[in-house]
Amino acid sequence: MARMSKSGKTWYLILIGIVALILVSGLISLRPCGTPLNWLIRGAALMGYLAIFLSVLSSAYMRQIYRIFGRPFVKVHHVLSVTGLVLVTLHPLGAAIDAGSLKVFLPKFDSWGIFLQLGGRPAWYLIAAASPAAVLRKTIGRTWRTIHFLNYLAFLLVTVHAIMIGTDLQHTIVKAVSVALALVVVVIFIQKRR
């Protein structure tokens, strides 16, 4: 019976995913410009952004996550984290295919404006570096937390990148929501550092 209860509560995660997919599809349909590949690139970015936000949010509510899902926080957190990592990797891969070049993976340091506009590039490397730290936490000791905190910086870089050049974040309301999500991440980071 307990096993069924746990699997039944997994539907909450699936429901969250479906709601996020509907929201992202609706947002993309407001600006249906581009090719189907472009829609996938934008969709992967938005879904990955939400998954990473939920992953950060889950770290602030460990007990509540266990009560809702009947599973340890780490399992739910890792599902969200891995999903986010895959999606935010599909975004630049799609952009590389669309551009016909792997240069979309190279950060640009021409100016602060360019660096921030293309902040998704260094953010991807920060996420790629910070994610394994959690898996290696027994091997590297307490240092893993410091490395893992790079995810917070990456989220802020991605938010600035999305607001500055993201096709789907040009609406004032969507920008405001992104800023609100970034502020929540900053608050969680401050709480975690205490």
mmCIF file of C-alpha atoms in Angstrom:
data_model
loop_
_atom_site.group_PDB
_atom_site.id
_atom_site.type_symbol
_atom_site.label_atom_id
_atom_site.label_comp_id
_atom_site.label_asym_id
_atom_site.label_seq_id
_atom_site.Cartn_x
_atom_site.Cartn_y
_atom_site.Cartn_z
ATOM 1 C CA MET A 1 0.000 0.000 0.000
ATOM 2 C CA ALA A 2 2.837 2.433 0.849
ATOM 3 C CA ARG A 3 4.413 1.664 -2.527
ATOM 4 C CA MET A 4 1.190 2.533 -4.314
ATOM 5 C CA SER A 5 0.924 5.743 -2.318
ATOM 6 C CA LYS A 6 4.420 6.788 -3.404
ATOM 7 C CA SER A 7 3.779 6.034 -7.062
ATOM 8 C CA GLY A 8 0.410 7.746 -6.864
ATOM 9 C CA LYS A 9 2.080 10.892 -5.597
ATOM 10 C CA THR A 10 4.496 10.794 -8.536
ATOM 11 C CA TRP A 11 1.533 12.017 -10.545
ATOM 12 C CA TYR A 12 2.028 15.413 -8.907
ATOM 13 C CA LEU A 13 5.368 15.731 -10.721
ATOM 14 C CA ILE A 14 3.773 14.591 -13.970
ATOM 15 C CA LEU A 15 0.940 17.090 -13.490
ATOM 16 C CA ILE A 16 3.451 19.888 -12.845
ATOM 17 C CA GLY A 17 5.240 18.887 -16.054
ATOM 18 C CA ILE A 18 2.006 18.916 -18.055
ATOM 19 C CA VAL A 19 1.004 22.338 -16.689
ATOM 20 C CA ALA A 20 4.493 23.688 -17.481
ATOM 21 C CA LEU A 21 4.284 22.254 -21.005
ATOM 22 C CA ILE A 22 0.882 23.896 -21.560
ATOM 23 C CA LEU A 23 2.191 27.248 -20.276
ATOM 24 C CA VAL A 24 5.321 27.070 -22.427
ATOM 25 C CA SER A 25 3.329 26.020 -25.512
ATOM 26 C CA GLY A 26 0.946 28.912 -24.929
ATOM 27 C CA LEU A 27 3.827 31.343 -24.561
ATOM 28 C CA ILE A 28 5.494 30.119 -27.756
ATOM 29 C CA SER A 29 2.196 30.310 -29.646
ATOM 30 C CA LEU A 30 2.012 34.033 -28.823
ATOM 31 C CA ARG A 31 5.078 34.493 -31.066
ATOM 32 C CA PRO A 32 4.852 31.639 -33.580
ATOM 33 C CA CYS A 33 7.748 32.968 -35.652
ATOM 34 C CA GLY A 34 10.490 30.674 -36.854
ATOM 35 C CA THR A 35 10.687 27.031 -37.803
ATOM 36 C CA PRO A 36 9.626 23.967 -35.801
ATOM 37 C CA LEU A 37 13.301 23.597 -34.800
ATOM 38 C CA ASN A 38 13.173 27.149 -33.459
ATOM 39 C CA TRP A 39 10.051 26.299 -31.457
ATOM 40 C CA LEU A 40 11.841 23.279 -29.967
ATOM 41 C CA ILE A 41 14.875 25.421 -29.107
ATOM 42 C CA ARG A 42 12.640 27.944 -27.345
ATOM 43 C CA GLY A 43 10.551 25.255 -25.668
ATOM 44 C CA ALA A 44 13.624 23.432 -24.344
ATOM 45 C CA ALA A 45 14.964 26.699 -22.932
ATOM 46 C CA LEU A 46 11.715 27.609 -21.185
ATOM 47 C CA MET A 47 11.035 24.109 -19.833
ATOM 48 C CA GLY A 48 14.650 23.767 -18.678
ATOM 49 C CA TYR A 49 14.446 27.164 -16.987
ATOM 50 C CA LEU A 50 11.306 26.108 -15.102
ATOM 51 C CA ALA A 51 12.777 22.711 -14.156
ATOM 52 C CA ILE A 52 15.904 24.320 -12.751
ATOM 53 C CA PHE A 53 13.807 26.866 -10.859
ATOM 54 C CA LEU A 54 11.708 24.052 -9.353
ATOM 55 C CA SER A 55 14.912 22.191 -8.493
ATOM 56 C CA VAL A 56 16.210 25.227 -6.594
ATOM 57 C CA LEU A 57 12.808 25.728 -4.972
ATOM 58 C CA SER A 58 12.715 22.084 -3.873
ATOM 59 C CA SER A 59 15.961 22.578 -1.950
ATOM 60 C CA ALA A 60 14.197 25.123 0.256
ATOM 61 C CA TYR A 61 11.293 22.812 1.106
ATOM 62 C CA MET A 62 12.852 19.427 1.833
ATOM 63 C CA ARG A 63 10.336 18.290 4.470
ATOM 64 C CA GLN A 64 7.347 19.460 2.454
ATOM 65 C CA ILE A 65 8.679 17.653 -0.633
ATOM 66 C CA TYR A 66 8.803 14.424 1.368
ATOM 67 C CA ARG A 67 5.252 14.939 2.657
ATOM 68 C CA ILE A 68 3.831 15.708 -0.790
ATOM 69 C CA PHE A 69 5.636 13.041 -2.814
ATOM 70 C CA GLY A 70 6.334 10.426 -0.158
ATOM 71 C CA ARG A 71 9.881 10.219 -1.473
ATOM 72 C CA PRO A 72 13.142 11.626 -0.140
ATOM 73 C CA PHE A 73 13.786 15.199 -1.206
ATOM 74 C CA VAL A 74 16.942 14.147 -3.074
ATOM 75 C CA LYS A 75 15.017 11.885 -5.472
ATOM 76 C CA VAL A 76 12.529 14.603 -6.420
ATOM 77 C CA HIS A 77 15.303 17.208 -6.582
ATOM 78 C CA HIS A 78 17.406 15.012 -8.873
ATOM 79 C CA VAL A 79 14.484 14.314 -11.228
ATOM 80 C CA LEU A 80 13.963 18.066 -11.598
ATOM 81 C CA SER A 81 17.707 18.766 -11.875
ATOM 82 C CA VAL A 82 18.410 16.111 -14.498
ATOM 83 C CA THR A 83 15.341 17.151 -16.488
ATOM 84 C CA GLY A 84 16.494 20.773 -16.374
ATOM 85 C CA LEU A 85 20.062 19.858 -17.345
ATOM 86 C CA VAL A 86 18.898 17.802 -20.337
ATOM 87 C CA LEU A 87 16.564 20.566 -21.519
ATOM 88 C CA VAL A 88 19.086 23.380 -21.120
ATOM 89 C CA THR A 89 21.544 21.234 -23.084
ATOM 90 C CA LEU A 90 19.019 20.649 -25.878
ATOM 91 C CA HIS A 91 18.591 24.430 -26.179
ATOM 92 C CA PRO A 92 22.179 25.217 -27.321
ATOM 93 C CA LEU A 93 22.404 21.952 -29.277
ATOM 94 C CA GLY A 94 19.352 23.008 -31.253
ATOM 95 C CA ALA A 95 20.800 26.494 -31.663
ATOM 96 C CA ALA A 96 24.071 24.956 -32.911
ATOM 97 C CA ILE A 97 22.181 22.859 -35.463
ATOM 98 C CA ASP A 98 20.165 25.898 -36.517
ATOM 99 C CA ALA A 99 23.296 28.078 -36.831
ATOM 100 C CA GLY A 100 25.389 25.307 -38.351
ATOM 101 C CA SER A 101 28.148 26.051 -35.839
ATOM 102 C CA LEU A 102 29.300 24.991 -32.379
ATOM 103 C CA LYS A 103 30.301 28.600 -31.633
ATOM 104 C CA VAL A 104 27.020 28.971 -29.743
ATOM 105 C CA PHE A 105 28.758 27.134 -26.883
ATOM 106 C CA LEU A 106 31.583 29.677 -26.594
ATOM 107 C CA PRO A 107 31.127 32.503 -24.093
ATOM 108 C CA LYS A 108 31.844 35.985 -25.432
ATOM 109 C CA PHE A 109 33.745 38.557 -23.415
ATOM 110 C CA ASP A 110 33.627 41.470 -25.897
ATOM 111 C CA SER A 111 31.764 43.660 -23.374
ATOM 112 C CA TRP A 112 29.547 43.275 -20.295
ATOM 113 C CA GLY A 113 26.493 43.781 -22.498
ATOM 114 C CA ILE A 114 27.485 40.990 -24.893
ATOM 115 C CA PHE A 115 28.537 38.725 -22.011
ATOM 116 C CA LEU A 116 25.156 39.175 -20.304
ATOM 117 C CA GLN A 117 23.161 38.864 -23.541
ATOM 118 C CA LEU A 118 24.871 35.543 -24.159
ATOM 119 C CA GLY A 119 24.912 34.647 -20.451
ATOM 120 C CA GLY A 120 23.327 31.302 -21.204
ATOM 121 C CA ARG A 121 26.673 30.147 -22.586
ATOM 122 C CA PRO A 122 28.726 30.503 -19.382
ATOM 123 C CA ALA A 123 25.653 29.469 -17.375
ATOM 124 C CA TRP A 124 25.602 26.135 -19.180
ATOM 125 C CA TYR A 125 29.220 25.509 -18.130
ATOM 126 C CA LEU A 126 28.464 26.526 -14.540
ATOM 127 C CA ILE A 127 25.529 24.088 -14.411
ATOM 128 C CA ALA A 128 27.630 21.357 -16.025
ATOM 129 C CA ALA A 129 30.337 21.910 -13.384
ATOM 130 C CA ALA A 130 27.989 22.283 -10.413
ATOM 131 C CA SER A 131 25.724 19.308 -11.083
ATOM 132 C CA PRO A 132 28.295 16.522 -10.633
ATOM 133 C CA ALA A 133 29.351 18.062 -7.311
ATOM 134 C CA ALA A 134 26.182 16.695 -5.693
ATOM 135 C CA VAL A 135 26.898 13.202 -7.007
ATOM 136 C CA LEU A 136 30.508 13.406 -5.805
ATOM 137 C CA ARG A 137 29.664 14.912 -2.421
ATOM 138 C CA LYS A 138 31.032 11.924 -0.474
ATOM 139 C CA THR A 139 34.282 12.037 -2.431
ATOM 140 C CA ILE A 140 34.957 15.790 -2.306
ATOM 141 C CA GLY A 141 33.570 16.478 1.154
ATOM 142 C CA ARG A 142 31.961 19.757 2.170
ATOM 143 C CA THR A 143 33.416 21.525 -0.869
ATOM 144 C CA TRP A 144 30.560 20.065 -2.909
ATOM 145 C CA ARG A 145 28.114 22.645 -1.510
ATOM 146 C CA THR A 146 30.277 25.578 -2.586
ATOM 147 C CA ILE A 147 30.605 24.135 -6.090
ATOM 148 C CA HIS A 148 26.903 23.289 -6.206
ATOM 149 C CA PHE A 149 26.037 26.906 -5.365
ATOM 150 C CA LEU A 150 27.254 27.815 -8.870
ATOM 151 C CA ASN A 151 23.770 26.745 -10.005
ATOM 152 C CA TYR A 152 22.362 29.894 -8.393
ATOM 153 C CA LEU A 153 24.742 32.136 -10.345
ATOM 154 C CA ALA A 154 23.918 30.171 -13.502
ATOM 155 C CA PHE A 155 20.193 30.720 -12.948
ATOM 156 C CA LEU A 156 20.734 34.474 -12.647
ATOM 157 C CA LEU A 157 22.855 34.546 -15.822
ATOM 158 C CA VAL A 158 20.185 32.581 -17.678
ATOM 159 C CA THR A 159 17.502 34.971 -16.448
ATOM 160 C CA VAL A 160 19.420 38.006 -17.740
ATOM 161 C CA HIS A 161 20.132 36.186 -21.039
ATOM 162 C CA ALA A 162 16.458 35.306 -21.444
ATOM 163 C CA ILE A 163 15.228 38.804 -20.626
ATOM 164 C CA MET A 164 17.727 40.468 -22.959
ATOM 165 C CA ILE A 165 17.386 38.268 -26.049
ATOM 166 C CA GLY A 166 14.826 35.552 -25.339
ATOM 167 C CA THR A 167 12.089 35.573 -27.955
ATOM 168 C CA ASP A 168 9.396 34.549 -25.497
ATOM 169 C CA LEU A 169 10.387 36.864 -22.669
ATOM 170 C CA GLN A 170 9.726 40.121 -24.474
ATOM 171 C CA HIS A 171 6.274 40.561 -22.907
ATOM 172 C CA THR A 172 6.367 42.767 -19.801
ATOM 173 C CA ILE A 173 4.397 40.254 -17.712
ATOM 174 C CA VAL A 174 6.725 37.381 -18.645
ATOM 175 C CA LYS A 175 9.774 39.521 -17.855
ATOM 176 C CA ALA A 176 8.247 40.370 -14.474
ATOM 177 C CA VAL A 177 7.649 36.673 -13.746
ATOM 178 C CA SER A 178 11.282 35.894 -14.662
ATOM 179 C CA VAL A 179 12.553 38.642 -12.383
ATOM 180 C CA ALA A 180 10.309 37.303 -9.591
ATOM 181 C CA LEU A 181 11.710 33.780 -10.094
ATOM 182 C CA ALA A 182 15.257 35.163 -9.961
ATOM 183 C CA LEU A 183 14.465 37.033 -6.735
ATOM 184 C CA VAL A 184 13.091 33.825 -5.199
ATOM 185 C CA VAL A 185 16.345 32.067 -6.154
ATOM 186 C CA VAL A 186 18.382 34.871 -4.519
ATOM 187 C CA VAL A 187 16.313 34.593 -1.316
ATOM 188 C CA ILE A 188 16.772 30.805 -1.248
ATOM 189 C CA PHE A 189 20.520 31.229 -1.790
ATOM 190 C CA ILE A 190 20.750 33.683 1.112
ATOM 191 C CA GLN A 191 18.758 31.302 3.351
ATOM 192 C CA LYS A 192 20.997 28.389 2.371
ATOM 193 C CA ARG A 193 24.155 30.368 3.132
ATOM 194 C CA ARG A 194 22.881 31.028 6.655
#
